């Protein structure tokens, strides 16, 4: 039997859960990729990874206290970024060391708490995402977070660019840089929380790093870079979900995998094109 | 009123004494060079003047005020290694950052502004305005920073090692621009770890080695004895070449 391309694309969308999963994944991809450019340019890849791992104990504690998990995750995310800053300056150790200590410590705490409490949530889903299980309610929360991130970055774009490019200059000219830093940490934590259901806290770093890294290869200015980053992340989310549907593979893994493949695709193409240009000269 | 004023300024970082009892001052419209080897405390002085760190004891004033109250009047240019030059920005984008406080909320990266153009012209970068900053030479990057400071329109310019690693022509261009600014009444404080004959154009030099070794006009201060006290006997050999030039105008 001949199956057309159109039917292949349309079939999964016949299911409500796939429509919700796709919409949520696209929203999350946009949210994370907006921040991705700054994560890449400021060298926050490891910091973003630390925040995402630190979200685990926040979720565990929230479940224990019966408060919304989003509140616990947010507090843990911002708290860990503050703790990293504190450890770095007090212990006078390198930033990546401070991150390593805090990140693994927080993650271990989360694992201990969750294994001890044995809550009704599936730890595997928190770690690796489960877009198929996303409820419309989760989708609305992700959309609200996405709108907040988009609006904040749009309003503060100049300040964020100045701060992430040259923090010392920004402070001296009078930008409230400490406040701005924590606003960015809050946005990062929110983006990570919104990605819990789709890619999970282990793979969210792919959406926070790889689209920006790919965009940097092909962009001349920051607005272009943010735009390209969004485009790459959204394509990864859509292609990844279809792959996961037809191949019955992990959707978080598929989305992250596609994003990574695009990065290497662009890198190889760029290198080959440069070689070719040099040869023709 | 003095443009910059340090009085017995001591700065400690935990157990390290970066600067001990430093006292010097300058009126406005002067060029001041802070000279000393790495770790001498040059950046620390600039950071105190910028209000980024507070002296542990003593007093620092800029334009007669506490440095924390001079926002906008002081332009700070960090060492070149402090920023990521692969950031996708054009020369014009960076220069326009000097305007950031003059603009309201809800505006995009629109950098077409006469202040930006004026600053670009002054540092002779109009032709490179839309070039990516990663594609600039060291001297051009430094001039981009300077243009950003000019665009900001400050009264006091704090420049950390702007001539480090520049070739002689680039250094000359940069210093010429600084002279122009001084002639407009701006105060320029520049840190450098290299002694060279070009320091002659400065009104004052401060020799620093975690304390003030000497302060005054270059002809009086740049003596071999002062330089030996600043750089130590062994490192002085590295500067012999320059010392000969210095000796000529003593
Ligand atoms: N944040 C800091 N924490 C601890 N020590 C510092 C810090 N910044 C500078 N120092 C120390 O203070 C001294 C002066 O440093 P600095 O002002 O950077 O010198 P310079 O700019 O002349 O190379 C050095 O010994 C340096 O190690
Ligand atoms: Mg220094």
PDB file of C-alpha atoms in Angstrom, chain A residues 29-254:
ATOM      1  CA  UNK A  29      11.861  24.701  22.184  1.00  0.00           C
ATOM      2  CA  UNK A  30      11.131  28.404  21.635  1.00  0.00           C
ATOM      3  CA  UNK A  31      11.530  29.218  25.344  1.00  0.00           C
ATOM      4  CA  UNK A  32      14.845  27.422  25.720  1.00  0.00           C
ATOM      5  CA  UNK A  33      16.318  28.565  22.426  1.00  0.00           C
ATOM      6  CA  UNK A  34      15.693  32.256  23.150  1.00  0.00           C
ATOM      7  CA  UNK A  35      17.968  31.896  26.171  1.00  0.00           C
ATOM      8  CA  UNK A  36      20.315  29.543  24.353  1.00  0.00           C
ATOM      9  CA  UNK A  37      22.193  32.345  22.584  1.00  0.00           C
ATOM     10  CA  UNK A  38      23.099  33.995  25.874  1.00  0.00           C
ATOM     11  CA  UNK A  39      23.965  30.689  27.531  1.00  0.00           C
ATOM     12  CA  UNK A  40      26.426  30.001  24.706  1.00  0.00           C
ATOM     13  CA  UNK A  41      27.872  33.510  24.474  1.00  0.00           C
ATOM     14  CA  UNK A  42      28.343  33.984  28.214  1.00  0.00           C
ATOM     15  CA  UNK A  43      29.808  30.481  28.647  1.00  0.00           C
ATOM     16  CA  UNK A  44      26.960  29.282  30.857  1.00  0.00           C
ATOM     17  CA  UNK A  45      26.602  25.768  29.402  1.00  0.00           C
ATOM     18  CA  UNK A  46      27.874  24.121  32.553  1.00  0.00           C
ATOM     19  CA  UNK A  47      25.910  26.511  34.755  1.00  0.00           C
ATOM     20  CA  UNK A  48      22.724  25.669  32.855  1.00  0.00           C
ATOM     21  CA  UNK A  49      23.450  21.978  33.311  1.00  0.00           C
ATOM     22  CA  UNK A  50      23.936  22.556  37.043  1.00  0.00           C
ATOM     23  CA  UNK A  51      20.655  24.435  37.377  1.00  0.00           C
ATOM     24  CA  UNK A  52      18.788  21.694  35.551  1.00  0.00           C
ATOM     25  CA  UNK A  53      20.232  18.973  37.788  1.00  0.00           C
ATOM     26  CA  UNK A  54      19.504  21.040  40.900  1.00  0.00           C
ATOM     27  CA  UNK A  55      15.849  21.148  39.972  1.00  0.00           C
ATOM     28  CA  UNK A  56      15.512  17.504  41.076  1.00  0.00           C
ATOM     29  CA  UNK A  57      15.672  18.054  44.878  1.00  0.00           C
ATOM     30  CA  UNK A  58      13.342  21.043  44.401  1.00  0.00           C
ATOM     31  CA  UNK A  59      10.759  18.767  42.837  1.00  0.00           C
ATOM     32  CA  UNK A  60      11.237  16.152  45.564  1.00  0.00           C
ATOM     33  CA  UNK A  61      10.799  18.682  48.356  1.00  0.00           C
ATOM     34  CA  UNK A  62       7.772  20.226  46.641  1.00  0.00           C
ATOM     35  CA  UNK A  63       6.154  16.788  46.409  1.00  0.00           C
ATOM     36  CA  UNK A  64       6.883  16.144  50.089  1.00  0.00           C
ATOM     37  CA  UNK A  65       5.393  19.474  51.153  1.00  0.00           C
ATOM     38  CA  UNK A  66       2.539  19.144  48.684  1.00  0.00           C
ATOM     39  CA  UNK A  67       3.261  22.488  46.984  1.00  0.00           C
ATOM     40  CA  UNK A  68       3.281  22.936  43.186  1.00  0.00           C
ATOM     41  CA  UNK A  69       6.406  21.259  41.800  1.00  0.00           C
ATOM     42  CA  UNK A  70       7.060  24.320  39.651  1.00  0.00           C
ATOM     43  CA  UNK A  71       7.623  26.429  42.789  1.00  0.00           C
ATOM     44  CA  UNK A  72      10.066  23.916  44.273  1.00  0.00           C
ATOM     45  CA  UNK A  73      11.929  23.571  40.985  1.00  0.00           C
ATOM     46  CA  UNK A  74      12.204  27.317  40.531  1.00  0.00           C
ATOM     47  CA  UNK A  75      13.518  27.922  44.052  1.00  0.00           C
ATOM     48  CA  UNK A  76      16.046  25.094  43.696  1.00  0.00           C
ATOM     49  CA  UNK A  77      17.219  26.398  40.315  1.00  0.00           C
ATOM     50  CA  UNK A  78      17.764  29.982  41.453  1.00  0.00           C
ATOM     51  CA  UNK A  79      19.123  28.813  44.806  1.00  0.00           C
ATOM     52  CA  UNK A  80      21.738  26.619  43.180  1.00  0.00           C
ATOM     53  CA  UNK A  81      22.966  29.431  40.916  1.00  0.00           C
ATOM     54  CA  UNK A  82      23.322  31.669  43.986  1.00  0.00           C
ATOM     55  CA  UNK A  83      25.115  28.888  45.882  1.00  0.00           C
ATOM     56  CA  UNK A  84      27.537  28.401  42.990  1.00  0.00           C
ATOM     57  CA  UNK A  85      28.375  32.107  43.037  1.00  0.00           C
ATOM     58  CA  UNK A  86      28.865  31.982  46.792  1.00  0.00           C
ATOM     59  CA  UNK A  87      31.091  28.877  46.754  1.00  0.00           C
ATOM     60  CA  UNK A  88      33.132  30.363  43.916  1.00  0.00           C
ATOM     61  CA  UNK A  89      33.876  33.616  45.743  1.00  0.00           C
ATOM     62  CA  UNK A  90      34.152  32.274  49.311  1.00  0.00           C
ATOM     63  CA  UNK A  91      36.248  29.194  48.635  1.00  0.00           C
ATOM     64  CA  UNK A  92      38.144  30.984  45.837  1.00  0.00           C
ATOM     65  CA  UNK A  93      37.983  27.989  43.577  1.00  0.00           C
ATOM     66  CA  UNK A  94      37.395  27.955  39.859  1.00  0.00           C
ATOM     67  CA  UNK A  95      33.876  28.393  38.591  1.00  0.00           C
ATOM     68  CA  UNK A  96      33.672  24.949  36.956  1.00  0.00           C
ATOM     69  CA  UNK A  97      34.797  23.297  40.195  1.00  0.00           C
ATOM     70  CA  UNK A  98      32.135  25.136  42.202  1.00  0.00           C
ATOM     71  CA  UNK A  99      29.547  24.086  39.614  1.00  0.00           C
ATOM     72  CA  UNK A 100      30.682  20.455  39.747  1.00  0.00           C
ATOM     73  CA  UNK A 101      30.417  20.345  43.529  1.00  0.00           C
ATOM     74  CA  UNK A 102      27.004  22.020  43.766  1.00  0.00           C
ATOM     75  CA  UNK A 103      25.471  20.230  40.774  1.00  0.00           C
ATOM     76  CA  UNK A 104      26.311  16.681  41.816  1.00  0.00           C
ATOM     77  CA  UNK A 105      25.498  17.426  45.455  1.00  0.00           C
ATOM     78  CA  UNK A 106      22.062  18.756  44.568  1.00  0.00           C
ATOM     79  CA  UNK A 107      21.334  15.913  42.168  1.00  0.00           C
ATOM     80  CA  UNK A 108      22.370  13.343  44.780  1.00  0.00           C
ATOM     81  CA  UNK A 109      20.076  15.007  47.326  1.00  0.00           C
ATOM     82  CA  UNK A 110      17.223  14.788  44.845  1.00  0.00           C
ATOM     83  CA  UNK A 111      17.827  11.105  44.147  1.00  0.00           C
ATOM     84  CA  UNK A 112      18.035  10.292  47.868  1.00  0.00           C
ATOM     85  CA  UNK A 113      14.831  12.198  48.633  1.00  0.00           C
ATOM     86  CA  UNK A 114      12.894  10.644  45.762  1.00  0.00           C
ATOM     87  CA  UNK A 115      14.031   7.076  46.496  1.00  0.00           C
ATOM     88  CA  UNK A 116      13.202   7.550  50.167  1.00  0.00           C
ATOM     89  CA  UNK A 117       9.771   9.123  49.683  1.00  0.00           C
ATOM     90  CA  UNK A 118       8.781   6.934  46.744  1.00  0.00           C
ATOM     91  CA  UNK A 119       6.327   9.492  45.378  1.00  0.00           C
ATOM     92  CA  UNK A 120       3.793   8.784  42.681  1.00  0.00           C
ATOM     93  CA  UNK A 121       5.911  10.510  40.022  1.00  0.00           C
ATOM     94  CA  UNK A 122       8.052   8.456  37.723  1.00  0.00           C
ATOM     95  CA  UNK A 123      11.669   9.548  38.250  1.00  0.00           C
ATOM     96  CA  UNK A 124      12.513   8.308  34.781  1.00  0.00           C
ATOM     97  CA  UNK A 125       9.997  10.754  33.295  1.00  0.00           C
ATOM     98  CA  UNK A 126      11.393  13.667  35.296  1.00  0.00           C
ATOM     99  CA  UNK A 127      14.901  12.810  34.126  1.00  0.00           C
ATOM    100  CA  UNK A 128      14.183  12.066  30.482  1.00  0.00           C
ATOM    101  CA  UNK A 129      10.786  13.616  29.782  1.00  0.00           C
ATOM    102  CA  UNK A 130       7.546  12.089  28.609  1.00  0.00           C
ATOM    103  CA  UNK A 131       5.794  14.377  26.145  1.00  0.00           C
ATOM    104  CA  UNK A 132       3.124  11.773  25.462  1.00  0.00           C
ATOM    105  CA  UNK A 133       1.982  12.201  29.057  1.00  0.00           C
ATOM    106  CA  UNK A 134       1.700  16.000  28.885  1.00  0.00           C
ATOM    107  CA  UNK A 135      -1.693  17.271  29.987  1.00  0.00           C
ATOM    108  CA  UNK A 136      -3.312  20.357  28.442  1.00  0.00           C
ATOM    109  CA  UNK A 137      -2.751  21.981  31.821  1.00  0.00           C
ATOM    110  CA  UNK A 138       1.018  21.402  31.572  1.00  0.00           C
ATOM    111  CA  UNK A 139       0.834  22.895  28.101  1.00  0.00           C
ATOM    112  CA  UNK A 140      -0.732  26.098  29.430  1.00  0.00           C
ATOM    113  CA  UNK A 141       1.937  26.392  32.115  1.00  0.00           C
ATOM    114  CA  UNK A 142       4.679  25.990  29.480  1.00  0.00           C
ATOM    115  CA  UNK A 143       2.971  28.595  27.306  1.00  0.00           C
ATOM    116  CA  UNK A 144       2.787  31.067  30.186  1.00  0.00           C
ATOM    117  CA  UNK A 145       6.463  30.529  30.994  1.00  0.00           C
ATOM    118  CA  UNK A 146       7.356  30.901  27.325  1.00  0.00           C
ATOM    119  CA  UNK A 147       5.454  34.175  27.066  1.00  0.00           C
ATOM    120  CA  UNK A 148       7.178  35.500  30.193  1.00  0.00           C
ATOM    121  CA  UNK A 149      10.649  34.591  28.894  1.00  0.00           C
ATOM    122  CA  UNK A 150       9.929  36.090  25.468  1.00  0.00           C
ATOM    123  CA  UNK A 151       8.576  39.325  26.918  1.00  0.00           C
ATOM    124  CA  UNK A 152      11.411  39.765  29.430  1.00  0.00           C
ATOM    125  CA  UNK A 153      14.109  39.181  26.819  1.00  0.00           C
ATOM    126  CA  UNK A 154      12.357  41.520  24.369  1.00  0.00           C
ATOM    127  CA  UNK A 155      12.154  44.336  26.918  1.00  0.00           C
ATOM    128  CA  UNK A 156      15.660  43.873  28.342  1.00  0.00           C
ATOM    129  CA  UNK A 157      17.447  42.815  25.152  1.00  0.00           C
ATOM    130  CA  UNK A 158      19.940  45.705  25.085  1.00  0.00           C
ATOM    131  CA  UNK A 159      20.823  45.286  28.742  1.00  0.00           C
ATOM    132  CA  UNK A 160      21.140  41.505  28.438  1.00  0.00           C
ATOM    133  CA  UNK A 161      23.410  41.822  25.403  1.00  0.00           C
ATOM    134  CA  UNK A 162      25.578  44.459  27.106  1.00  0.00           C
ATOM    135  CA  UNK A 163      25.785  42.421  30.313  1.00  0.00           C
ATOM    136  CA  UNK A 164      26.576  39.102  28.678  1.00  0.00           C
ATOM    137  CA  UNK A 165      29.178  40.752  26.423  1.00  0.00           C
ATOM    138  CA  UNK A 166      30.894  42.969  28.992  1.00  0.00           C
ATOM    139  CA  UNK A 167      29.649  42.698  32.586  1.00  0.00           C
ATOM    140  CA  UNK A 168      32.200  45.137  34.037  1.00  0.00           C
ATOM    141  CA  UNK A 169      31.389  47.910  31.575  1.00  0.00           C
ATOM    142  CA  UNK A 170      27.683  47.290  32.154  1.00  0.00           C
ATOM    143  CA  UNK A 171      28.037  47.654  35.885  1.00  0.00           C
ATOM    144  CA  UNK A 172      30.058  50.861  35.631  1.00  0.00           C
ATOM    145  CA  UNK A 173      27.629  52.491  33.191  1.00  0.00           C
ATOM    146  CA  UNK A 174      24.874  51.869  35.731  1.00  0.00           C
ATOM    147  CA  UNK A 175      23.010  48.727  34.678  1.00  0.00           C
ATOM    148  CA  UNK A 176      21.868  46.871  37.833  1.00  0.00           C
ATOM    149  CA  UNK A 177      23.928  43.832  36.861  1.00  0.00           C
ATOM    150  CA  UNK A 178      23.356  41.696  39.959  1.00  0.00           C
ATOM    151  CA  UNK A 179      19.608  42.055  39.541  1.00  0.00           C
ATOM    152  CA  UNK A 180      19.884  41.344  35.816  1.00  0.00           C
ATOM    153  CA  UNK A 181      22.004  38.261  36.526  1.00  0.00           C
ATOM    154  CA  UNK A 182      19.350  36.809  38.806  1.00  0.00           C
ATOM    155  CA  UNK A 183      16.585  37.702  36.380  1.00  0.00           C
ATOM    156  CA  UNK A 184      18.466  35.610  33.824  1.00  0.00           C
ATOM    157  CA  UNK A 185      18.923  32.788  36.346  1.00  0.00           C
ATOM    158  CA  UNK A 186      15.175  32.860  37.065  1.00  0.00           C
ATOM    159  CA  UNK A 187      14.403  32.749  33.341  1.00  0.00           C
ATOM    160  CA  UNK A 188      16.805  29.815  32.919  1.00  0.00           C
ATOM    161  CA  UNK A 189      15.207  27.953  35.818  1.00  0.00           C
ATOM    162  CA  UNK A 190      11.738  28.636  34.402  1.00  0.00           C
ATOM    163  CA  UNK A 191      12.770  27.388  30.982  1.00  0.00           C
ATOM    164  CA  UNK A 192      14.152  24.219  32.553  1.00  0.00           C
ATOM    165  CA  UNK A 193      10.967  23.675  34.555  1.00  0.00           C
ATOM    166  CA  UNK A 194       8.845  24.103  31.445  1.00  0.00           C
ATOM    167  CA  UNK A 195      10.946  21.449  29.713  1.00  0.00           C
ATOM    168  CA  UNK A 196      10.459  18.861  32.476  1.00  0.00           C
ATOM    169  CA  UNK A 197       7.684  17.031  30.666  1.00  0.00           C
ATOM    170  CA  UNK A 198       9.075  17.134  27.163  1.00  0.00           C
ATOM    171  CA  UNK A 199      12.810  16.464  27.279  1.00  0.00           C
ATOM    172  CA  UNK A 200      13.381  16.085  31.019  1.00  0.00           C
ATOM    173  CA  UNK A 201      16.050  17.672  33.191  1.00  0.00           C
ATOM    174  CA  UNK A 202      18.986  15.695  31.798  1.00  0.00           C
ATOM    175  CA  UNK A 203      18.421  16.585  28.156  1.00  0.00           C
ATOM    176  CA  UNK A 204      17.103  20.136  28.597  1.00  0.00           C
ATOM    177  CA  UNK A 205      20.697  21.321  28.416  1.00  0.00           C
ATOM    178  CA  UNK A 206      20.676  20.246  24.755  1.00  0.00           C
ATOM    179  CA  UNK A 207      17.915  22.786  24.060  1.00  0.00           C
ATOM    180  CA  UNK A 208      19.761  25.427  26.107  1.00  0.00           C
ATOM    181  CA  UNK A 209      23.115  24.969  24.390  1.00  0.00           C
ATOM    182  CA  UNK A 210      22.934  23.299  20.979  1.00  0.00           C
ATOM    183  CA  UNK A 211      20.521  25.643  19.108  1.00  0.00           C
ATOM    184  CA  UNK A 212      22.587  28.664  20.197  1.00  0.00           C
ATOM    185  CA  UNK A 213      25.846  26.931  19.304  1.00  0.00           C
ATOM    186  CA  UNK A 214      24.507  26.067  15.844  1.00  0.00           C
ATOM    187  CA  UNK A 215      23.126  29.574  15.348  1.00  0.00           C
ATOM    188  CA  UNK A 216      26.467  31.119  16.285  1.00  0.00           C
ATOM    189  CA  UNK A 217      28.081  29.286  13.370  1.00  0.00           C
ATOM    190  CA  UNK A 218      25.845  31.081  10.865  1.00  0.00           C
ATOM    191  CA  UNK A 219      24.904  34.453  12.402  1.00  0.00           C
ATOM    192  CA  UNK A 220      26.387  37.899  11.982  1.00  0.00           C
ATOM    193  CA  UNK A 221      24.500  39.631  14.759  1.00  0.00           C
ATOM    194  CA  UNK A 222      22.677  38.775  17.929  1.00  0.00           C
ATOM    195  CA  UNK A 223      19.098  39.178  16.628  1.00  0.00           C
ATOM    196  CA  UNK A 224      19.927  36.865  13.732  1.00  0.00           C
ATOM    197  CA  UNK A 225      21.433  34.424  16.198  1.00  0.00           C
ATOM    198  CA  UNK A 226      18.341  34.360  18.409  1.00  0.00           C
ATOM    199  CA  UNK A 227      16.105  33.909  15.354  1.00  0.00           C
ATOM    200  CA  UNK A 228      18.216  31.091  13.917  1.00  0.00           C
ATOM    201  CA  UNK A 229      18.386  29.439  17.307  1.00  0.00           C
ATOM    202  CA  UNK A 230      14.571  29.410  17.623  1.00  0.00           C
ATOM    203  CA  UNK A 231      14.188  28.016  14.106  1.00  0.00           C
ATOM    204  CA  UNK A 232      16.679  25.220  14.780  1.00  0.00           C
ATOM    205  CA  UNK A 233      15.118  24.285  18.119  1.00  0.00           C
ATOM    206  CA  UNK A 234      11.555  24.212  16.751  1.00  0.00           C
ATOM    207  CA  UNK A 235      12.606  22.053  13.802  1.00  0.00           C
ATOM    208  CA  UNK A 236      14.395  19.691  16.183  1.00  0.00           C
ATOM    209  CA  UNK A 237      11.278  19.397  18.337  1.00  0.00           C
ATOM    210  CA  UNK A 238       8.968  18.624  15.403  1.00  0.00           C
ATOM    211  CA  UNK A 239      11.307  16.221  13.594  1.00  0.00           C
ATOM    212  CA  UNK A 240      12.246  14.580  16.884  1.00  0.00           C
ATOM    213  CA  UNK A 241       8.621  13.922  17.840  1.00  0.00           C
ATOM    214  CA  UNK A 242       7.798  12.358  14.457  1.00  0.00           C
ATOM    215  CA  UNK A 243      10.882  10.150  14.665  1.00  0.00           C
ATOM    216  CA  UNK A 244       9.880   9.094  18.146  1.00  0.00           C
ATOM    217  CA  UNK A 245       6.336   8.290  16.960  1.00  0.00           C
ATOM    218  CA  UNK A 246       7.329   6.191  13.970  1.00  0.00           C
ATOM    219  CA  UNK A 247      10.430   4.541  15.417  1.00  0.00           C
ATOM    220  CA  UNK A 248       9.020   4.109  18.935  1.00  0.00           C
ATOM    221  CA  UNK A 249      12.064   5.738  20.501  1.00  0.00           C
ATOM    222  CA  UNK A 250      12.445   8.120  23.448  1.00  0.00           C
ATOM    223  CA  UNK A 251      11.023  11.473  22.380  1.00  0.00           C
ATOM    224  CA  UNK A 252      13.331  13.523  24.608  1.00  0.00           C
ATOM    225  CA  UNK A 253      16.251  11.618  23.163  1.00  0.00           C
ATOM    226  CA  UNK A 254      14.988  12.058  19.605  1.00  0.00           C
TER     227      UNK A 254
END
